[in-house]
PDB file of C-alpha atoms and ligand atoms in Angstrom:
ATOM      1  CA  MET A1119     -26.449   1.491   4.448  1.00  0.00           C
ATOM      2  CA  SER A1120     -24.106   1.301   7.426  1.00  0.00           C
ATOM      3  CA  THR A1121     -22.430   4.245   9.090  1.00  0.00           C
ATOM      4  CA  SER A1122     -19.860   2.094  10.695  1.00  0.00           C
ATOM      5  CA  PRO A1123     -16.271   3.060   9.699  1.00  0.00           C
ATOM      6  CA  ILE A1124     -14.038   1.431   7.100  1.00  0.00           C
ATOM      7  CA  GLY A1125     -10.783   0.177   8.561  1.00  0.00           C
ATOM      8  CA  VAL A1126      -7.577   1.002   6.767  1.00  0.00           C
ATOM      9  CA  PHE A1127      -4.260  -0.379   7.833  1.00  0.00           C
ATOM     10  CA  ASP A1128      -0.530  -0.252   7.002  1.00  0.00           C
ATOM     11  CA  SER A1129       2.719  -0.868   8.799  1.00  0.00           C
ATOM     12  CA  GLY A1130       3.117   2.920   8.947  1.00  0.00           C
ATOM     13  CA  VAL A1131       2.436   5.954   6.804  1.00  0.00           C
ATOM     14  CA  GLY A1132       2.384   4.230   3.353  1.00  0.00           C
ATOM     15  CA  GLY A1133      -1.319   3.462   3.493  1.00  0.00           C
ATOM     16  CA  LEU A1134      -2.104   7.200   3.613  1.00  0.00           C
ATOM     17  CA  SER A1135      -1.676   7.129  -0.162  1.00  0.00           C
ATOM     18  CA  VAL A1136      -4.334   4.581  -0.383  1.00  0.00           C
ATOM     19  CA  LEU A1137      -6.528   6.536   2.071  1.00  0.00           C
ATOM     20  CA  ASN A1138      -6.332   9.543  -0.274  1.00  0.00           C
ATOM     21  CA  ALA A1139      -7.809   7.473  -3.076  1.00  0.00           C
ATOM     22  CA  LEU A1140     -10.448   5.937  -0.746  1.00  0.00           C
ATOM     23  CA  ARG A1141     -11.659   9.405   0.398  1.00  0.00           C
ATOM     24  CA  GLU A1142     -11.832  10.564  -3.229  1.00  0.00           C
ATOM     25  CA  ALA A1143     -14.017   7.511  -4.180  1.00  0.00           C
ATOM     26  CA  LEU A1144     -15.979   7.313  -0.872  1.00  0.00           C
ATOM     27  CA  PRO A1145     -16.379  10.914   0.303  1.00  0.00           C
ATOM     28  CA  HIS A1146     -19.180  10.355   2.714  1.00  0.00           C
ATOM     29  CA  GLU A1147     -17.636   7.440   4.670  1.00  0.00           C
ATOM     30  CA  ARG A1148     -15.853   7.406   7.998  1.00  0.00           C
ATOM     31  CA  PHE A1149     -12.302   5.823   8.032  1.00  0.00           C
ATOM     32  CA  VAL A1150     -10.302   4.577  10.856  1.00  0.00           C
ATOM     33  CA  TYR A1151      -6.570   4.488   9.824  1.00  0.00           C
ATOM     34  CA  PHE A1152      -4.290   2.308  11.864  1.00  0.00           C
ATOM     35  CA  ALA A1153      -0.442   2.718  11.417  1.00  0.00           C
ATOM     36  CA  ASP A1154       1.297  -0.233  13.067  1.00  0.00           C
ATOM     37  CA  ALA A1155       4.478   1.841  13.306  1.00  0.00           C
ATOM     38  CA  GLY A1156       5.442   0.220  16.611  1.00  0.00           C
ATOM     39  CA  HIS A1157       6.109  -2.905  14.566  1.00  0.00           C
ATOM     40  CA  ALA A1158       7.236  -1.411  11.194  1.00  0.00           C
ATOM     41  CA  PRO A1159       8.851  -2.032   8.809  1.00  0.00           C
ATOM     42  CA  TYR A1160       7.156  -5.173   7.879  1.00  0.00           C
ATOM     43  CA  GLY A1161       8.967  -5.619   4.632  1.00  0.00           C
ATOM     44  CA  GLU A1162      12.116  -7.124   6.070  1.00  0.00           C
ATOM     45  CA  ARG A1163      10.557  -9.267   8.728  1.00  0.00           C
ATOM     46  CA  GLY A1164       9.410 -12.940   8.529  1.00  0.00           C
ATOM     47  CA  ASP A1165       6.048 -13.871   7.043  1.00  0.00           C
ATOM     48  CA  ASP A1166       4.769 -15.275  10.290  1.00  0.00           C
ATOM     49  CA  TYR A1167       5.414 -12.034  12.092  1.00  0.00           C
ATOM     50  CA  VAL A1168       3.726  -9.953   9.477  1.00  0.00           C
ATOM     51  CA  ALA A1169       0.756 -12.339   9.422  1.00  0.00           C
ATOM     52  CA  THR A1170       0.409 -12.318  13.115  1.00  0.00           C
ATOM     53  CA  ARG A1171       0.474  -8.494  13.244  1.00  0.00           C
ATOM     54  CA  THR A1172      -2.025  -8.278  10.431  1.00  0.00           C
ATOM     55  CA  ARG A1173      -4.540 -10.573  12.186  1.00  0.00           C
ATOM     56  CA  ALA A1174      -4.071  -8.697  15.457  1.00  0.00           C
ATOM     57  CA  VAL A1175      -4.733  -5.351  13.804  1.00  0.00           C
ATOM     58  CA  ALA A1176      -7.850  -6.768  11.920  1.00  0.00           C
ATOM     59  CA  ARG A1177      -9.265  -8.078  15.238  1.00  0.00           C
ATOM     60  CA  TYR A1178      -8.635  -4.866  17.022  1.00  0.00           C
ATOM     61  CA  LEU A1179     -10.394  -2.771  14.332  1.00  0.00           C
ATOM     62  CA  LEU A1180     -13.409  -5.128  14.364  1.00  0.00           C
ATOM     63  CA  GLU A1181     -13.757  -5.448  18.038  1.00  0.00           C
ATOM     64  CA  VAL A1182     -12.910  -1.875  19.146  1.00  0.00           C
ATOM     65  CA  HIS A1183     -13.985   0.125  16.101  1.00  0.00           C
ATOM     66  CA  ARG A1184     -16.755  -2.166  14.635  1.00  0.00           C
ATOM     67  CA  ILE A1185     -15.484  -1.713  11.156  1.00  0.00           C
ATOM     68  CA  LYS A1186     -17.834  -2.701   8.230  1.00  0.00           C
ATOM     69  CA  ALA A1187     -14.862  -3.399   5.796  1.00  0.00           C
ATOM     70  CA  LEU A1188     -11.162  -3.629   5.904  1.00  0.00           C
ATOM     71  CA  VAL A1189      -8.659  -2.204   3.454  1.00  0.00           C
ATOM     72  CA  VAL A1190      -5.188  -3.743   3.907  1.00  0.00           C
ATOM     73  CA  ALA A1191      -3.324  -0.846   2.495  1.00  0.00           C
ATOM     74  CA  CYS A1192       0.056  -2.645   2.591  1.00  0.00           C
ATOM     75  CA  ASN A1193       1.463  -4.952  -0.091  1.00  0.00           C
ATOM     76  CA  THR A1194       3.537  -6.846   2.420  1.00  0.00           C
ATOM     77  CA  ALA A1195       0.531  -7.593   4.853  1.00  0.00           C
ATOM     78  CA  THR A1196      -1.634  -8.575   1.886  1.00  0.00           C
ATOM     79  CA  ALA A1197       1.048 -10.947   0.618  1.00  0.00           C
ATOM     80  CA  ALA A1198       1.557 -12.557   4.002  1.00  0.00           C
ATOM     81  CA  ALA A1199      -1.969 -12.709   5.364  1.00  0.00           C
ATOM     82  CA  ILE A1200      -4.870 -11.878   3.130  1.00  0.00           C
ATOM     83  CA  HIS A1201      -6.047 -15.395   2.706  1.00  0.00           C
ATOM     84  CA  GLU A1202      -6.012 -16.138   6.517  1.00  0.00           C
ATOM     85  CA  LEU A1203      -7.814 -12.810   7.180  1.00  0.00           C
ATOM     86  CA  ARG A1204     -10.567 -13.655   4.692  1.00  0.00           C
ATOM     87  CA  GLY A1205     -10.858 -17.178   6.231  1.00  0.00           C
ATOM     88  CA  GLU A1206     -11.062 -15.696   9.650  1.00  0.00           C
ATOM     89  CA  HIS A1207     -13.635 -12.992   8.963  1.00  0.00           C
ATOM     90  CA  ARG A1208     -15.906 -14.456   6.359  1.00  0.00           C
ATOM     91  CA  ALA A1209     -18.703 -11.811   6.578  1.00  0.00           C
ATOM     92  CA  LEU A1210     -16.314  -8.838   6.427  1.00  0.00           C
ATOM     93  CA  PRO A1211     -15.312  -7.355   3.065  1.00  0.00           C
ATOM     94  CA  VAL A1212     -11.548  -7.374   2.910  1.00  0.00           C
ATOM     95  CA  VAL A1213      -9.596  -5.534   0.132  1.00  0.00           C
ATOM     96  CA  GLY A1214      -5.908  -5.990  -0.276  1.00  0.00           C
ATOM     97  CA  VAL A1215      -3.217  -4.405  -2.480  1.00  0.00           C
ATOM     98  CA  GLU A1216      -0.606  -6.130  -4.654  1.00  0.00           C
ATOM     99  CA  PRO A1217       1.936  -4.828  -7.131  1.00  0.00           C
ATOM    100  CA  ALA A1218       0.030  -3.810 -10.298  1.00  0.00           C
ATOM    101  CA  LEU A1219       1.750  -6.112 -12.781  1.00  0.00           C
ATOM    102  CA  LYS A1220      -1.255  -6.513 -15.082  1.00  0.00           C
ATOM    103  CA  PRO A1221      -1.831  -2.760 -15.560  1.00  0.00           C
ATOM    104  CA  ALA A1222       1.963  -2.444 -16.201  1.00  0.00           C
ATOM    105  CA  VAL A1223       1.760  -5.026 -18.974  1.00  0.00           C
ATOM    106  CA  ALA A1224      -0.987  -3.181 -20.585  1.00  0.00           C
ATOM    107  CA  ALA A1225       0.799   0.146 -20.283  1.00  0.00           C
ATOM    108  CA  THR A1226       4.428  -0.821 -21.460  1.00  0.00           C
ATOM    109  CA  ARG A1227       5.472  -0.101 -25.049  1.00  0.00           C
ATOM    110  CA  THR A1228       8.990  -1.388 -24.755  1.00  0.00           C
ATOM    111  CA  GLY A1229       8.040  -4.629 -22.906  1.00  0.00           C
ATOM    112  CA  HIS A1230      10.368  -3.902 -20.048  1.00  0.00           C
ATOM    113  CA  ILE A1231       8.946  -3.274 -16.599  1.00  0.00           C
ATOM    114  CA  ALA A1232      10.659  -2.669 -13.207  1.00  0.00           C
ATOM    115  CA  VAL A1233       8.884  -3.652 -10.053  1.00  0.00           C
ATOM    116  CA  ILE A1234       9.940  -2.241  -6.643  1.00  0.00           C
ATOM    117  CA  ALA A1235       8.591  -3.549  -3.429  1.00  0.00           C
ATOM    118  CA  THR A1236       9.595  -5.025  -0.058  1.00  0.00           C
ATOM    119  CA  ARG A1237      11.612  -8.195   0.226  1.00  0.00           C
ATOM    120  CA  VAL A1238       8.747 -10.045   1.935  1.00  0.00           C
ATOM    121  CA  THR A1239       6.251  -9.017  -0.804  1.00  0.00           C
ATOM    122  CA  LEU A1240       8.445 -10.099  -3.650  1.00  0.00           C
ATOM    123  CA  ALA A1241       9.405 -13.453  -1.930  1.00  0.00           C
ATOM    124  CA  SER A1242       5.749 -14.253  -1.226  1.00  0.00           C
ATOM    125  CA  ARG A1243       3.943 -17.193  -2.996  1.00  0.00           C
ATOM    126  CA  LYS A1244       1.214 -14.675  -4.042  1.00  0.00           C
ATOM    127  CA  PHE A1245       3.592 -12.427  -5.815  1.00  0.00           C
ATOM    128  CA  LYS A1246       5.483 -15.374  -7.424  1.00  0.00           C
ATOM    129  CA  ALA A1247       2.258 -16.745  -8.845  1.00  0.00           C
ATOM    130  CA  LEU A1248       1.278 -13.365 -10.204  1.00  0.00           C
ATOM    131  CA  HIS A1249       4.729 -12.915 -11.738  1.00  0.00           C
ATOM    132  CA  ALA A1250       4.646 -16.457 -13.312  1.00  0.00           C
ATOM    133  CA  SER A1251       1.203 -15.778 -14.833  1.00  0.00           C
ATOM    134  CA  LEU A1252       2.546 -12.768 -16.725  1.00  0.00           C
ATOM    135  CA  ALA A1253       6.224 -13.594 -17.195  1.00  0.00           C
ATOM    136  CA  ALA A1254       5.681 -14.483 -20.916  1.00  0.00           C
ATOM    137  CA  GLN A1255       4.037 -11.129 -21.667  1.00  0.00           C
ATOM    138  CA  ALA A1256       6.878  -8.745 -20.492  1.00  0.00           C
ATOM    139  CA  ASP A1257      10.352  -8.620 -19.048  1.00  0.00           C
ATOM    140  CA  PHE A1258      10.111  -7.802 -15.375  1.00  0.00           C
ATOM    141  CA  ARG A1259      13.066  -6.496 -13.434  1.00  0.00           C
ATOM    142  CA  ILE A1260      12.197  -7.191  -9.805  1.00  0.00           C
ATOM    143  CA  VAL A1261      14.064  -5.198  -7.186  1.00  0.00           C
ATOM    144  CA  PRO A1262      13.595  -5.664  -3.453  1.00  0.00           C
ATOM    145  CA  CYS A1263      14.131  -2.316  -1.755  1.00  0.00           C
ATOM    146  CA  ASP A1264      15.385  -3.015   1.765  1.00  0.00           C
ATOM    147  CA  GLY A1265      15.440   0.004   3.905  1.00  0.00           C
ATOM    148  CA  LEU A1266      13.397   2.271   1.585  1.00  0.00           C
ATOM    149  CA  ALA A1267      10.037   2.202   3.485  1.00  0.00           C
ATOM    150  CA  GLY A1268      11.947   2.663   6.688  1.00  0.00           C
ATOM    151  CA  ALA A1269      13.680   5.744   5.339  1.00  0.00           C
ATOM    152  CA  ILE A1270      10.334   7.184   4.154  1.00  0.00           C
ATOM    153  CA  GLU A1271       8.845   6.394   7.551  1.00  0.00           C
ATOM    154  CA  ARG A1272      11.584   8.461   9.232  1.00  0.00           C
ATOM    155  CA  GLY A1273      11.640  11.231   6.730  1.00  0.00           C
ATOM    156  CA  ASP A1274      15.248  10.461   6.078  1.00  0.00           C
ATOM    157  CA  VAL A1275      15.727  12.618   2.890  1.00  0.00           C
ATOM    158  CA  ALA A1276      19.341  11.548   2.247  1.00  0.00           C
ATOM    159  CA  GLY A1277      18.561   7.928   2.828  1.00  0.00           C
ATOM    160  CA  ILE A1278      15.597   8.079   0.372  1.00  0.00           C
ATOM    161  CA  ALA A1279      17.768   9.708  -2.235  1.00  0.00           C
ATOM    162  CA  ALA A1280      20.761   7.218  -1.868  1.00  0.00           C
ATOM    163  CA  LEU A1281      18.393   4.125  -1.889  1.00  0.00           C
ATOM    164  CA  SER A1282      16.201   5.393  -4.777  1.00  0.00           C
ATOM    165  CA  GLU A1283      19.382   5.965  -6.903  1.00  0.00           C
ATOM    166  CA  ARG A1284      20.785   2.518  -5.912  1.00  0.00           C
ATOM    167  CA  TYR A1285      17.683   0.429  -6.563  1.00  0.00           C
ATOM    168  CA  LEU A1286      16.622   2.078  -9.789  1.00  0.00           C
ATOM    169  CA  ARG A1287      20.243   1.565 -11.083  1.00  0.00           C
ATOM    170  CA  GLU A1288      19.928  -2.056 -10.222  1.00  0.00           C
ATOM    171  CA  ALA A1289      16.748  -2.254 -12.183  1.00  0.00           C
ATOM    172  CA  GLY A1290      18.502  -1.274 -15.439  1.00  0.00           C
ATOM    173  CA  ARG A1291      18.228   1.596 -18.019  1.00  0.00           C
ATOM    174  CA  PHE A1292      15.037   3.554 -18.123  1.00  0.00           C
ATOM    175  CA  GLY A1293      13.761   5.448 -21.125  1.00  0.00           C
ATOM    176  CA  SER A1294      11.592   4.832 -24.237  1.00  0.00           C
ATOM    177  CA  ALA A1295      14.137   3.243 -26.700  1.00  0.00           C
ATOM    178  CA  PRO A1296      13.976  -0.454 -27.440  1.00  0.00           C
ATOM    179  CA  GLY A1297      15.429  -2.346 -24.476  1.00  0.00           C
ATOM    180  CA  ASP A1298      14.634   0.499 -21.978  1.00  0.00           C
ATOM    181  CA  ILE A1299      12.430   0.052 -18.968  1.00  0.00           C
ATOM    182  CA  ASP A1300       9.436   2.443 -19.693  1.00  0.00           C
ATOM    183  CA  THR A1301       7.084   1.356 -16.749  1.00  0.00           C
ATOM    184  CA  LEU A1302       7.783   1.339 -12.977  1.00  0.00           C
ATOM    185  CA  VAL A1303       5.486  -0.494 -10.597  1.00  0.00           C
ATOM    186  CA  LEU A1304       5.276   1.021  -7.160  1.00  0.00           C
ATOM    187  CA  GLY A1305       4.821  -2.266  -5.200  1.00  0.00           C
ATOM    188  CA  CYS A1306       4.734  -0.671  -1.798  1.00  0.00           C
ATOM    189  CA  THR A1307       2.157   1.854  -0.622  1.00  0.00           C
ATOM    190  CA  HIS A1308       5.035   4.085   0.786  1.00  0.00           C
ATOM    191  CA  TYR A1309       6.547   4.745  -2.594  1.00  0.00           C
ATOM    192  CA  PRO A1310       3.994   7.041  -4.100  1.00  0.00           C
ATOM    193  CA  PHE A1311       5.225   9.686  -1.587  1.00  0.00           C
ATOM    194  CA  ILE A1312       8.667   9.709  -3.154  1.00  0.00           C
ATOM    195  CA  GLU A1313       7.625   9.851  -6.770  1.00  0.00           C
ATOM    196  CA  ALA A1314       9.570  13.033  -7.422  1.00  0.00           C
ATOM    197  CA  GLU A1315      12.752  11.416  -6.008  1.00  0.00           C
ATOM    198  CA  LEU A1316      12.246   8.235  -8.098  1.00  0.00           C
ATOM    199  CA  ARG A1317      11.692  10.311 -11.194  1.00  0.00           C
ATOM    200  CA  ARG A1318      15.072  12.063 -10.647  1.00  0.00           C
ATOM    201  CA  HIS A1319      16.671   8.626 -11.343  1.00  0.00           C
ATOM    202  CA  CYS A1320      14.421   7.223 -14.068  1.00  0.00           C
ATOM    203  CA  GLY A1321      13.436  10.389 -16.068  1.00  0.00           C
ATOM    204  CA  GLU A1322      10.201  12.067 -17.040  1.00  0.00           C
ATOM    205  CA  SER A1323       8.979   9.585 -19.657  1.00  0.00           C
ATOM    206  CA  VAL A1324       8.669   6.548 -17.467  1.00  0.00           C
ATOM    207  CA  ARG A1325       5.063   5.561 -16.323  1.00  0.00           C
ATOM    208  CA  PHE A1326       4.468   4.929 -12.716  1.00  0.00           C
ATOM    209  CA  ILE A1327       1.840   2.458 -11.702  1.00  0.00           C
ATOM    210  CA  ASP A1328       0.321   2.298  -8.225  1.00  0.00           C
ATOM    211  CA  THR A1329      -2.767   0.868  -6.789  1.00  0.00           C
ATOM    212  CA  GLY A1330      -4.665   3.496  -4.768  1.00  0.00           C
ATOM    213  CA  ALA A1331      -7.393   4.203  -7.282  1.00  0.00           C
ATOM    214  CA  PRO A1332      -8.280   0.580  -8.261  1.00  0.00           C
ATOM    215  CA  VAL A1333      -8.270  -0.436  -4.535  1.00  0.00           C
ATOM    216  CA  ALA A1334     -10.636   2.420  -3.785  1.00  0.00           C
ATOM    217  CA  LEU A1335     -12.968   1.402  -6.571  1.00  0.00           C
ATOM    218  CA  GLN A1336     -13.009  -2.229  -5.460  1.00  0.00           C
ATOM    219  CA  THR A1337     -13.850  -1.116  -1.867  1.00  0.00           C
ATOM    220  CA  ARG A1338     -16.754   0.950  -3.213  1.00  0.00           C
ATOM    221  CA  ARG A1339     -18.010  -1.992  -5.320  1.00  0.00           C
ATOM    222  CA  LEU A1340     -18.002  -4.387  -2.367  1.00  0.00           C
ATOM    223  CA  LEU A1341     -19.756  -1.976  -0.072  1.00  0.00           C
ATOM    224  CA  ALA A1342     -22.288  -1.265  -2.763  1.00  0.00           C
ATOM    225  CA  GLU A1343     -23.034  -4.907  -3.191  1.00  0.00           C
ATOM    226  CA  ALA A1344     -23.360  -5.398   0.585  1.00  0.00           C
ATOM    227  CA  GLY A1345     -25.796  -2.364   0.624  1.00  0.00           C
ATOM    228  CA  GLN A1346     -23.479  -0.538   3.065  1.00  0.00           C
ATOM    229  CA  LEU A1347     -22.451   2.517   1.072  1.00  0.00           C
ATOM    230  CA  VAL A1348     -23.042   5.918   2.697  1.00  0.00           C
ATOM    231  CA  ALA A1349     -24.211   8.287   0.034  1.00  0.00           C
ATOM    232  CA  GLU A1350     -24.517  11.581   1.837  1.00  0.00           C
ATOM    233  CA  GLY A1351     -23.067  13.634   4.700  1.00  0.00           C
ATOM    234  CA  GLU A1352     -19.495  14.554   5.533  1.00  0.00           C
ATOM    235  CA  GLY A1353     -16.861  11.856   5.763  1.00  0.00           C
ATOM    236  CA  ALA A1354     -14.272  11.723   8.511  1.00  0.00           C
ATOM    237  CA  VAL A1355     -10.901  10.169   9.355  1.00  0.00           C
ATOM    238  CA  ALA A1356      -9.559   8.971  12.715  1.00  0.00           C
ATOM    239  CA  LEU A1357      -5.848   8.282  12.750  1.00  0.00           C
ATOM    240  CA  LEU A1358      -4.342   5.712  15.179  1.00  0.00           C
ATOM    241  CA  SER A1359      -0.723   4.743  15.656  1.00  0.00           C
ATOM    242  CA  SER A1360       0.839   1.946  17.677  1.00  0.00           C
ATOM    243  CA  ALA A1361       4.036   4.035  18.011  1.00  0.00           C
ATOM    244  CA  ASP A1362       4.145   7.790  17.705  1.00  0.00           C
ATOM    245  CA  PRO A1363       0.791   9.649  16.964  1.00  0.00           C
ATOM    246  CA  GLU A1364       2.855  12.898  16.469  1.00  0.00           C
ATOM    247  CA  ALA A1365       4.828  11.376  13.659  1.00  0.00           C
ATOM    248  CA  LEU A1366       1.549  10.121  12.065  1.00  0.00           C
ATOM    249  CA  ASP A1367       0.076  13.626  12.450  1.00  0.00           C
ATOM    250  CA  ALA A1368       3.144  15.156  10.753  1.00  0.00           C
ATOM    251  CA  ALA A1369       2.916  12.615   7.799  1.00  0.00           C
ATOM    252  CA  ALA A1370      -0.891  13.218   7.486  1.00  0.00           C
ATOM    253  CA  ALA A1371      -0.300  16.949   7.383  1.00  0.00           C
ATOM    254  CA  ARG A1372       2.187  16.514   4.595  1.00  0.00           C
ATOM    255  CA  TRP A1373       0.676  13.787   2.533  1.00  0.00           C
ATOM    256  CA  LEU A1374      -3.198  13.540   3.081  1.00  0.00           C
ATOM    257  CA  SER A1375      -5.076  15.485   0.302  1.00  0.00           C
ATOM    258  CA  ARG A1376      -7.715  16.525   2.949  1.00  0.00           C
ATOM    259  CA  PRO A1377      -7.111  17.089   6.600  1.00  0.00           C
ATOM    260  CA  ALA A1378      -7.760  14.536   9.283  1.00  0.00           C
ATOM    261  CA  GLY A1379      -8.390  14.711  13.046  1.00  0.00           C
ATOM    262  CA  PRO A1380      -5.333  14.482  15.374  1.00  0.00           C
ATOM    263  CA  ALA A1381      -3.849  10.979  15.672  1.00  0.00           C
ATOM    264  CA  THR A1382      -4.047   9.068  18.967  1.00  0.00           C
ATOM    265  CA  ALA A1383      -2.142   6.129  20.375  1.00  0.00           C
ATOM    266  CA  ALA A1384      -3.694   2.611  20.080  1.00  0.00           C
ATOM    267  CA  VAL A1385      -2.586  -0.910  21.033  1.00  0.00           C
ATOM    268  CA  ALA A1386      -3.533  -3.840  18.874  1.00  0.00           C
TER     269      ALA A1386
HETATM  270  N1  LIG B 481       3.742  -0.005   2.898  1.00  0.00           N
HETATM  271  C1  LIG B 481       4.066  -1.465   3.058  1.00  0.00           C
HETATM  272  C2  LIG B 481       3.728  -2.145   1.642  1.00  0.00           C
HETATM  273  O1  LIG B 481       3.063  -1.677   0.859  1.00  0.00           O
HETATM  274  C3  LIG B 481       5.455  -1.909   3.496  1.00  0.00           C
HETATM  275  C4  LIG B 481       6.376  -1.040   4.381  1.00  0.00           C
HETATM  276  C5  LIG B 481       7.037  -1.820   5.344  1.00  0.00           C
HETATM  277  O2  LIG B 481       8.048  -2.446   4.992  1.00  0.00           O
HETATM  278  O3  LIG B 481       6.629  -1.897   6.482  1.00  0.00           O
HETATM  279  O4  LIG B 481       4.367  -3.198   1.456  1.00  0.00           O
END
């Protein structure tokens, strides 16, 4: 067993949706959550930029916080840098997130699935390979959602509503009739926080698929295999932001299912 913390990282507040699932599955662990808000959003930047930031944050979490595992709670960072990260830190369990296309194929009845995510995620080689491997099994409507993670980050309610409406309209008709899209993949960790808004535009019957729970289970599995699982005592969360700790506190108060300590500023 190791009482070192687990590092969790996103460009901003989106990874809090994954942190909720992690705390559920690993209630006795300590977590250090790093929001790289000073460099967000990642989703409309170049691959190299995102990869460089991801590697810098991983190094910071290892060197300063001595993490025992890293959860890259960001689809964009996973797509841009997970292979490099694993190559650079061979002894560190590293878990990434990617749009859950396979579970969506298992869930759909109509065979029509919409995938919303950032431009960088959807343009990545990793995503294209995943899509190609499943393209024969369902019709995927893939919609890059420029600006949406940024609007969520800023709490821009009008922006979130306008962009949700526009992007879901672009995907096509939602519903359960033949030809309708009946399954929506939330391919960015920011999007679970706007489920209610998304639902206003696609209806009650559509199934939403995100990756928080499977990522948490995979993290638990890897820690158990490494003999590093903490099985008793109270867990804890430290919140860090490379931009504005108060904004992260406000997001945590709104979206974390259990409270966390006050956020502090950090430079990675
Ligand atoms: N939350 C991130 C993801 O899952 C992206 C947000 C951003 O564009 O920075 O892809």
